Amino acid sequence: MQPHEASDHAPQPIAAPVPKPRRIAVALQGGGSHGAFTWGVLDRLLEAPQFDIVGVSGTSAGAMNAAILADGLHRGGRAEAKEALNRYWEDVGRLPGFAAYAPHLPRGVSLPWHLDNNPLYVWFDMLTRIWSPYQINPFNHNPLRSLLERIDFERLAKDPEAPRLFVCATNVRTGMRRIFDNSELSIDVLLASACLPQLYQAIKVGDDVYWDGGYTGNPAVAPLYLRTDATDVIVVGINPLVRADVPRTARDIINRIDEISFNSSFMLELGAIAFVEEILKSGAGKARKLPFIHGIRDSALAGFGASSKMNNDPAFLHHLREIGWQAADHWLSTDGKDVGNRSTVDLSHLIPMKDSVPHLLAA
C-alpha cells in the first residue's frame, strides 16, 4: 500500500460542537429621541451570534424599540430585526421636528443638540405649562401612530415561539403599573407607554386610561425574570442616574425631578431583586436560580441635556446610534464573556435596610 493510499483512510478530526446561543432578555428604558442610543445597542447585540434574544421589556421609547425588535425577530430573525430598527428610526428622523427651526450656527461651530435655545421649543415648553393637551392637542394627534402600523401584533400574540414582549404603562386613576404582554399589545398600548401627560391626552386601553410607563417602571424587569427562560437580563439605560452639578435654573430643576422620578421605580425594582438574590445566596429560600443581570449605558447621554430628548434631527439620531453601538461593542469585549456565568452589575447596595438582612434570614 502506498503512503498516499493509507492517508485516504486516516481518521478525520472531529469538529468541536458549536455551543448553543445563550438565551437572553433585554430591558429597554425610555427617553424620547435618546432611544436611538438603544437602537445602536440592539444593532450591535444582534450581530453577536452567541446570544438569542427571547424576551424584551420596554417603556416609552423603549417600548417602541422593543416592539420593533420583537416583530423583526419573529418575521425574519436578526437581519430583519436590524433592518426594521433602521427603518423605524430613519422614519422618526423624517417627522417634522423642532430642529428645523434651530438658530443658524456659524460654520465650524458644533451642534449642541439640545433645544434650550430653540425659539419654537421654548415657546412650546411654556405653552405646555399653561394649557393641557386637551386644549392644545384636542384631536390627540401623535405622529408615531402611523410608524407603528408596520408591527404585526396579531402574529406576536398568536405564536408561542415569538419573543416574549412586555410593555409598561401607568394607570392614571389608580397610579398602578400595568404590564401588557404579547396577547394584549396594540398601537394604543405602545402610545400609552409613551404618553407624557404634558403633551398627550391619556390613552384609553380597554376600560382604563394610561400615561407614560416611566412613572411606575422604566423599564419593568420582573416579567423577564418570571415569564421567560432567559439566563441573563441586559438593561439598556438611558436616563442619567448621577448628575455632577446641582441644578439651579427652573428648567434644570424640573428636568432633574423628571430624571429622578423616571429612575426611582426602576431602582426600587432592582432593589427588590437584590434582596431576593441575597436570600437565595443565604440558602434561606428554595427557588429557581435567578437570571444574571448586566447593564449597558454611556455617560455621554447626560451631556446632551434633557431637551435633546425632543430632538429628532436625523444627524442627532445617527450620532446616538453610533454611541450606543460603541457602548454595546465595548460591553461585549469586557463583560460579554460573563453572560451565563455571573452578573456584571452589583445590586447589593440597593438592598433595602441591608444591615438587617442577616437578622431577617436568621429569624
GROMACS .gro file of C-alpha atoms in nm:
model
  363
    1MET     CA    1   0.000   0.000   0.000
    2GLN     CA    2   0.136   0.340  -0.097
    3PRO     CA    3   0.169   0.607   0.168
    4HIS     CA    4  -0.083   0.829  -0.007
    5GLU     CA    5  -0.335   0.541  -0.013
    6ALA     CA    6  -0.309   0.497   0.365
    7SER     CA    7  -0.388   0.862   0.418
    8ASP     CA    8  -0.723   0.817   0.245
    9HIS     CA    9  -0.840   0.608   0.540
   10ALA     CA   10  -0.683   0.817   0.817
   11PRO     CA   11  -0.936   0.927   1.084
   12GLN     CA   12  -1.063   1.278   1.028
   13PRO     CA   13  -1.055   1.525   1.316
   14ILE     CA   14  -1.393   1.570   1.483
   15ALA     CA   15  -1.513   1.928   1.481
   16ALA     CA   16  -1.588   2.072   1.821
   17PRO     CA   17  -1.963   2.113   1.877
   18VAL     CA   18  -2.086   2.467   1.829
   19PRO     CA   19  -2.222   2.592   2.163
   20LYS     CA   20  -2.587   2.689   2.167
   21PRO     CA   21  -2.652   3.062   2.187
   22ARG     CA   22  -2.730   3.197   2.533
   23ARG     CA   23  -3.097   3.287   2.574
   24ILE     CA   24  -3.103   3.645   2.695
   25ALA     CA   25  -3.363   3.914   2.763
   26VAL     CA   26  -3.323   4.289   2.726
   27ALA     CA   27  -3.488   4.565   2.931
   28LEU     CA   28  -3.509   4.897   2.749
   29GLN     CA   29  -3.552   5.233   2.922
   30GLY     CA   30  -3.749   5.517   2.770
   31GLY     CA   31  -3.612   5.861   2.692
   32GLY     CA   32  -3.759   6.013   2.376
   33SER     CA   33  -3.507   6.061   2.097
   34HIS     CA   34  -3.238   5.913   2.320
   35GLY     CA   35  -3.400   5.581   2.231
   36ALA     CA   36  -3.176   5.598   1.924
   37PHE     CA   37  -2.892   5.506   2.163
   38THR     CA   38  -3.082   5.181   2.230
   39TRP     CA   39  -3.117   5.133   1.854
   40GLY     CA   40  -2.737   5.125   1.834
   41VAL     CA   41  -2.705   4.888   2.130
   42LEU     CA   42  -2.956   4.643   1.981
   43ASP     CA   43  -2.796   4.671   1.639
   44ARG     CA   44  -2.467   4.554   1.789
   45LEU     CA   45  -2.620   4.280   2.006
   46LEU     CA   46  -2.798   4.139   1.702
   47GLU     CA   47  -2.458   4.090   1.542
   48ALA     CA   48  -2.346   3.868   1.833
   49PRO     CA   49  -2.423   3.504   1.733
   50GLN     CA   50  -2.366   3.383   2.089
   51PHE     CA   51  -2.694   3.540   2.205
   52ASP     CA   52  -3.060   3.473   2.128
   53ILE     CA   53  -3.299   3.744   2.246
   54VAL     CA   54  -3.605   3.561   2.381
   55GLY     CA   55  -3.763   3.836   2.591
   56VAL     CA   56  -3.792   4.214   2.572
   57SER     CA   57  -3.931   4.466   2.820
   58GLY     CA   58  -3.968   4.830   2.726
   59THR     CA   59  -4.118   5.159   2.837
   60SER     CA   60  -4.194   5.469   2.629
   61ALA     CA   61  -3.926   5.492   2.357
   62GLY     CA   62  -3.800   5.159   2.492
   63ALA     CA   63  -4.143   5.010   2.420
   64MET     CA   64  -4.119   5.123   2.058
   65ASN     CA   65  -3.773   4.967   2.026
   66ALA     CA   66  -3.895   4.652   2.200
   67ALA     CA   67  -4.193   4.604   1.971
   68ILE     CA   68  -3.997   4.675   1.652
   69LEU     CA   69  -3.723   4.435   1.768
   70ALA     CA   70  -3.962   4.153   1.861
   71ASP     CA   71  -4.160   4.191   1.539
   72GLY     CA   72  -3.844   4.189   1.328
   73LEU     CA   73  -3.701   3.884   1.503
   74HIS     CA   74  -4.028   3.699   1.456
   75ARG     CA   75  -4.058   3.790   1.088
   76GLY     CA   76  -3.708   3.708   0.974
   77GLY     CA   77  -3.451   3.675   1.251
   78ARG     CA   78  -3.156   3.900   1.326
   79ALA     CA   79  -3.117   4.055   0.981
   80GLU     CA   80  -3.484   4.152   0.962
   81ALA     CA   81  -3.475   4.294   1.317
   82LYS     CA   82  -3.172   4.510   1.232
   83GLU     CA   83  -3.341   4.639   0.918
   84ALA     CA   84  -3.671   4.701   1.099
   85LEU     CA   85  -3.500   4.912   1.366
   86ASN     CA   86  -3.312   5.103   1.097
   87ARG     CA   87  -3.631   5.175   0.900
   88TYR     CA   88  -3.818   5.286   1.211
   89TRP     CA   89  -3.554   5.535   1.326
   90GLU     CA   90  -3.499   5.666   0.975
   91ASP     CA   91  -3.872   5.739   0.963
   92VAL     CA   92  -3.861   5.907   1.306
   93GLY     CA   93  -3.594   6.137   1.167
   94ARG     CA   94  -3.823   6.233   0.877
   95LEU     CA   95  -4.102   6.356   1.106
   96PRO     CA   96  -4.138   6.736   1.143
   97GLY     CA   97  -3.943   6.847   1.449
   98PHE     CA   98  -3.803   7.137   1.646
   99ALA     CA   99  -3.459   7.101   1.486
  100ALA     CA  100  -3.592   7.251   1.161
  101TYR     CA  101  -3.628   7.581   1.350
  102ALA     CA  102  -3.285   7.577   1.515
  103PRO     CA  103  -3.088   7.904   1.510
  104HIS     CA  104  -2.824   7.923   1.239
  105LEU     CA  105  -2.475   7.848   1.365
  106PRO     CA  106  -2.154   7.979   1.208
  107ARG     CA  107  -1.956   7.728   1.004
  108GLY     CA  108  -1.728   7.516   1.220
  109VAL     CA  109  -1.941   7.553   1.536
  110SER     CA  110  -2.051   7.212   1.663
  111LEU     CA  111  -2.419   7.148   1.730
  112PRO     CA  112  -2.517   7.137   2.099
  113TRP     CA  113  -2.810   6.902   2.012
  114HIS     CA  114  -3.021   7.034   2.299
  115LEU     CA  115  -3.315   7.263   2.224
  116ASP     CA  116  -3.279   7.507   2.513
  117ASN     CA  117  -3.222   7.799   2.275
  118ASN     CA  118  -3.464   7.684   2.006
  119PRO     CA  119  -3.737   7.952   1.987
  120LEU     CA  120  -4.014   7.710   1.884
  121TYR     CA  121  -3.923   7.463   2.159
  122VAL     CA  122  -3.906   7.737   2.425
  123TRP     CA  123  -4.247   7.869   2.318
  124PHE     CA  124  -4.399   7.519   2.312
  125ASP     CA  125  -4.246   7.432   2.651
  126MET     CA  126  -4.405   7.742   2.805
  127LEU     CA  127  -4.736   7.660   2.640
  128THR     CA  128  -4.748   7.311   2.795
  129ARG     CA  129  -4.703   7.465   3.141
  130ILE     CA  130  -5.015   7.679   3.095
  131TRP     CA  131  -5.250   7.469   2.883
  132SER     CA  132  -5.317   7.096   2.888
  133PRO     CA  133  -5.300   6.865   2.585
  134TYR     CA  134  -5.680   6.857   2.590
  135GLN     CA  135  -5.660   7.224   2.486
  136ILE     CA  136  -5.354   7.240   2.263
  137ASN     CA  137  -5.393   6.893   2.106
  138PRO     CA  138  -5.773   6.834   2.103
  139PHE     CA  139  -5.753   6.552   1.847
  140ASN     CA  140  -5.467   6.384   2.041
  141HIS     CA  141  -5.254   6.357   1.730
  142ASN     CA  142  -4.938   6.152   1.776
  143PRO     CA  143  -4.703   6.132   1.475
  144LEU     CA  144  -4.569   5.796   1.591
  145ARG     CA  145  -4.903   5.623   1.536
  146SER     CA  146  -4.850   5.582   1.162
  147LEU     CA  147  -4.497   5.449   1.218
  148LEU     CA  148  -4.626   5.167   1.438
  149GLU     CA  149  -4.873   5.030   1.184
  150ARG     CA  150  -4.590   4.815   1.044
  151ILE     CA  151  -4.592   4.588   1.351
  152ASP     CA  152  -4.784   4.261   1.318
  153PHE     CA  153  -4.937   4.247   1.666
  154GLU     CA  154  -5.161   3.953   1.574
  155ARG     CA  155  -4.868   3.728   1.486
  156LEU     CA  156  -4.682   3.827   1.803
  157ALA     CA  157  -4.992   3.740   2.005
  158LYS     CA  158  -5.071   3.404   1.846
  159ASP     CA  159  -4.728   3.244   1.804
  160PRO     CA  160  -4.590   3.099   2.130
  161GLU     CA  161  -4.245   3.089   1.968
  162ALA     CA  162  -4.239   3.469   1.924
  163PRO     CA  163  -4.012   3.664   2.160
  164ARG     CA  164  -4.191   3.745   2.486
  165LEU     CA  165  -4.270   4.117   2.490
  166PHE     CA  166  -4.367   4.328   2.792
  167VAL     CA  167  -4.473   4.693   2.777
  168CYS     CA  168  -4.527   4.910   3.083
  169ALA     CA  169  -4.785   5.189   3.124
  170THR     CA  170  -4.920   5.380   3.425
  171ASN     CA  171  -5.289   5.365   3.514
  172VAL     CA  172  -5.397   5.729   3.555
  173ARG     CA  173  -5.679   5.656   3.801
  174THR     CA  174  -5.502   5.409   4.031
  175GLY     CA  175  -5.142   5.516   3.985
  176MET     CA  176  -5.052   5.148   3.950
  177ARG     CA  177  -4.826   4.990   3.691
  178ARG     CA  178  -4.984   4.783   3.415
  179ILE     CA  179  -4.769   4.543   3.215
  180PHE     CA  180  -4.907   4.436   2.877
  181ASP     CA  181  -4.778   4.116   2.717
  182ASN     CA  182  -4.792   3.967   2.365
  183SER     CA  183  -5.161   3.881   2.391
  184GLU     CA  184  -5.263   4.243   2.467
  185LEU     CA  185  -5.034   4.456   2.254
  186SER     CA  186  -5.157   4.719   2.011
  187ILE     CA  187  -5.062   5.059   1.878
  188ASP     CA  188  -5.262   5.219   2.160
  189VAL     CA  189  -5.067   5.019   2.420
  190LEU     CA  190  -4.736   5.143   2.280
  191LEU     CA  191  -4.862   5.502   2.266
  192ALA     CA  192  -4.992   5.470   2.622
  193SER     CA  193  -4.647   5.361   2.736
  194ALA     CA  194  -4.505   5.680   2.583
  195CYS     CA  195  -4.787   5.916   2.682
  196LEU     CA  196  -4.626   6.215   2.851
  197PRO     CA  197  -4.924   6.388   3.019
  198GLN     CA  198  -4.797   6.737   2.932
  199LEU     CA  199  -4.802   6.652   2.561
  200TYR     CA  200  -5.074   6.394   2.501
  201GLN     CA  201  -5.416   6.310   2.634
  202ALA     CA  202  -5.432   5.990   2.837
  203ILE     CA  203  -5.463   5.683   2.613
  204LYS     CA  204  -5.763   5.457   2.667
  205VAL     CA  205  -5.694   5.083   2.655
  206GLY     CA  206  -5.989   4.867   2.746
  207ASP     CA  207  -6.177   5.030   3.033
  208ASP     CA  208  -5.884   5.228   3.173
  209VAL     CA  209  -5.667   5.522   3.070
  210TYR     CA  210  -5.289   5.536   3.085
  211TRP     CA  211  -4.990   5.768   3.095
  212ASP     CA  212  -4.621   5.705   3.035
  213GLY     CA  213  -4.495   5.384   3.193
  214GLY     CA  214  -4.177   5.556   3.310
  215TYR     CA  215  -4.354   5.674   3.625
  216THR     CA  216  -4.401   5.317   3.750
  217GLY     CA  217  -4.146   5.103   3.564
  218ASN     CA  218  -3.869   5.229   3.341
  219PRO     CA  219  -3.848   4.951   3.238
  220ALA     CA  220  -4.025   4.666   3.418
  221VAL     CA  221  -3.770   4.393   3.491
  222ALA     CA  222  -3.970   4.137   3.689
  223PRO     CA  223  -4.155   3.987   3.387
  224LEU     CA  224  -3.823   3.895   3.227
  225TYR     CA  225  -3.733   3.705   3.546
  226LEU     CA  226  -4.071   3.542   3.593
  227ARG     CA  227  -4.203   3.476   3.244
  228THR     CA  228  -3.904   3.394   3.023
  229ASP     CA  229  -3.636   3.126   3.034
  230ALA     CA  230  -3.355   3.377   2.979
  231THR     CA  231  -3.036   3.305   3.169
  232ASP     CA  232  -2.937   3.673   3.166
  233VAL     CA  233  -3.107   4.012   3.157
  234ILE     CA  234  -2.933   4.310   2.994
  235VAL     CA  235  -3.064   4.652   3.098
  236VAL     CA  236  -3.007   4.930   2.843
  237GLY     CA  237  -3.005   5.255   3.041
  238ILE     CA  238  -3.082   5.599   2.902
  239ASN     CA  239  -3.176   5.825   3.193
  240PRO     CA  240  -2.874   5.952   3.389
  241LEU     CA  241  -2.855   5.815   3.741
  242VAL     CA  242  -2.600   6.069   3.864
  243ARG     CA  243  -2.555   6.438   3.790
  244ALA     CA  244  -2.230   6.606   3.891
  245ASP     CA  245  -2.385   6.951   3.934
  246VAL     CA  246  -2.677   7.069   4.145
  247PRO     CA  247  -2.948   7.214   3.915
  248ARG     CA  248  -3.011   7.583   3.976
  249THR     CA  249  -3.232   7.708   3.695
  250ALA     CA  250  -3.606   7.635   3.695
  251ARG     CA  251  -3.576   7.425   3.379
  252ASP     CA  252  -3.281   7.222   3.511
  253ILE     CA  253  -3.463   7.156   3.840
  254ILE     CA  254  -3.773   7.030   3.656
  255ASN     CA  255  -3.557   6.813   3.430
  256ARG     CA  256  -3.376   6.658   3.725
  257ILE     CA  257  -3.705   6.588   3.903
  258ASP     CA  258  -3.823   6.405   3.592
  259GLU     CA  259  -3.499   6.203   3.576
  260ILE     CA  260  -3.528   6.101   3.940
  261SER     CA  261  -3.897   6.007   3.914
  262PHE     CA  262  -3.837   5.806   3.597
  263ASN     CA  263  -3.549   5.620   3.760
  264SER     CA  264  -3.698   5.566   4.107
  265SER     CA  265  -3.940   5.283   4.027
  266PHE     CA  266  -3.671   5.106   3.826
  267MET     CA  267  -3.419   5.131   4.110
  268LEU     CA  268  -3.676   5.008   4.363
  269GLU     CA  269  -3.744   4.704   4.146
  270LEU     CA  270  -3.373   4.630   4.118
  271GLY     CA  271  -3.351   4.667   4.497
  272ALA     CA  272  -3.622   4.405   4.540
  273ILE     CA  273  -3.437   4.172   4.304
  274ALA     CA  274  -3.116   4.227   4.501
  275PHE     CA  275  -3.299   4.144   4.823
  276VAL     CA  276  -3.429   3.815   4.680
  277GLU     CA  277  -3.082   3.729   4.550
  278GLU     CA  278  -2.941   3.786   4.900
  279ILE     CA  279  -3.198   3.546   5.045
  280LEU     CA  280  -3.123   3.281   4.783
  281LYS     CA  281  -2.748   3.308   4.839
  282SER     CA  282  -2.802   3.258   5.211
  283GLY     CA  283  -2.982   2.930   5.148
  284ALA     CA  284  -3.291   3.052   5.330
  285GLY     CA  285  -3.506   3.030   5.017
  286LYS     CA  286  -3.560   2.745   4.776
  287ALA     CA  287  -3.642   2.873   4.430
  288ARG     CA  288  -3.512   2.850   4.078
  289LYS     CA  289  -3.193   3.038   4.005
  290LEU     CA  290  -3.248   3.399   3.906
  291PRO     CA  291  -3.106   3.526   3.577
  292PHE     CA  292  -2.780   3.714   3.589
  293ILE     CA  293  -2.809   4.088   3.532
  294HIS     CA  294  -2.597   4.321   3.320
  295GLY     CA  295  -2.615   4.683   3.214
  296ILE     CA  296  -2.522   4.889   2.909
  297ARG     CA  297  -2.524   5.269   2.932
  298ASP     CA  298  -2.298   5.560   2.839
  299SER     CA  299  -2.231   5.875   3.039
  300ALA     CA  300  -2.224   6.074   2.714
  301LEU     CA  301  -2.606   6.084   2.720
  302ALA     CA  302  -2.602   6.307   3.026
  303GLY     CA  303  -2.414   6.571   2.831
  304PHE     CA  304  -2.686   6.631   2.574
  305GLY     CA  305  -2.941   6.793   2.805
  306ALA     CA  306  -3.299   6.689   2.875
  307SER     CA  307  -3.446   6.896   2.590
  308SER     CA  308  -3.247   6.691   2.338
  309LYS     CA  309  -3.490   6.406   2.405
  310MET     CA  310  -3.730   6.606   2.186
  311ASN     CA  311  -3.476   6.647   1.905
  312ASN     CA  312  -3.538   6.409   1.616
  313ASP     CA  313  -3.279   6.559   1.382
  314PRO     CA  314  -3.156   6.263   1.169
  315ALA     CA  315  -2.792   6.357   1.230
  316PHE     CA  316  -2.852   6.350   1.606
  317LEU     CA  317  -3.031   6.015   1.592
  318HIS     CA  318  -2.743   5.862   1.397
  319HIS     CA  319  -2.495   6.015   1.643
  320LEU     CA  320  -2.681   5.848   1.930
  321ARG     CA  321  -2.696   5.521   1.739
  322GLU     CA  322  -2.318   5.526   1.698
  323ILE     CA  323  -2.267   5.593   2.071
  324GLY     CA  324  -2.499   5.301   2.151
  325TRP     CA  325  -2.326   5.068   1.906
  326GLN     CA  326  -1.986   5.152   2.055
  327ALA     CA  327  -2.116   5.110   2.411
  328ALA     CA  328  -2.251   4.764   2.329
  329ASP     CA  329  -1.932   4.671   2.146
  330HIS     CA  330  -1.726   4.772   2.449
  331TRP     CA  331  -1.957   4.575   2.679
  332LEU     CA  332  -1.925   4.265   2.462
  333SER     CA  333  -1.545   4.283   2.476
  334THR     CA  334  -1.537   4.329   2.854
  335ASP     CA  335  -1.845   4.183   3.026
  336GLY     CA  336  -1.996   3.985   2.739
  337LYS     CA  337  -1.789   3.680   2.826
  338ASP     CA  338  -1.959   3.664   3.167
  339VAL     CA  339  -2.306   3.609   3.025
  340GLY     CA  340  -2.437   3.282   3.165
  341ASN     CA  341  -2.175   3.277   3.440
  342ARG     CA  342  -2.227   3.575   3.669
  343SER     CA  343  -2.387   3.917   3.699
  344THR     CA  344  -2.173   4.213   3.598
  345VAL     CA  345  -2.391   4.467   3.779
  346ASP     CA  346  -2.359   4.480   4.158
  347LEU     CA  347  -2.703   4.533   4.310
  348SER     CA  348  -2.600   4.475   4.672
  349HIS     CA  349  -2.604   4.846   4.759
  350LEU     CA  350  -2.972   4.861   4.660
  351ILE     CA  351  -3.087   4.607   4.920
  352PRO     CA  352  -3.341   4.776   5.148
  353MET     CA  353  -3.209   4.800   5.505
  354LYS     CA  354  -2.914   4.583   5.410
  355ASP     CA  355  -2.778   4.573   5.765
  356SER     CA  356  -3.093   4.396   5.880
  357VAL     CA  357  -3.083   4.124   5.618
  358PRO     CA  358  -2.870   3.874   5.823
  359HIS     CA  359  -3.109   3.914   6.119
  360LEU     CA  360  -3.413   3.861   5.898
  361LEU     CA  361  -3.257   3.550   5.747
  362ALA     CA  362  -3.173   3.413   6.091
  363ALA     CA  363  -3.526   3.470   6.225
   0.00000   0.00000   0.00000
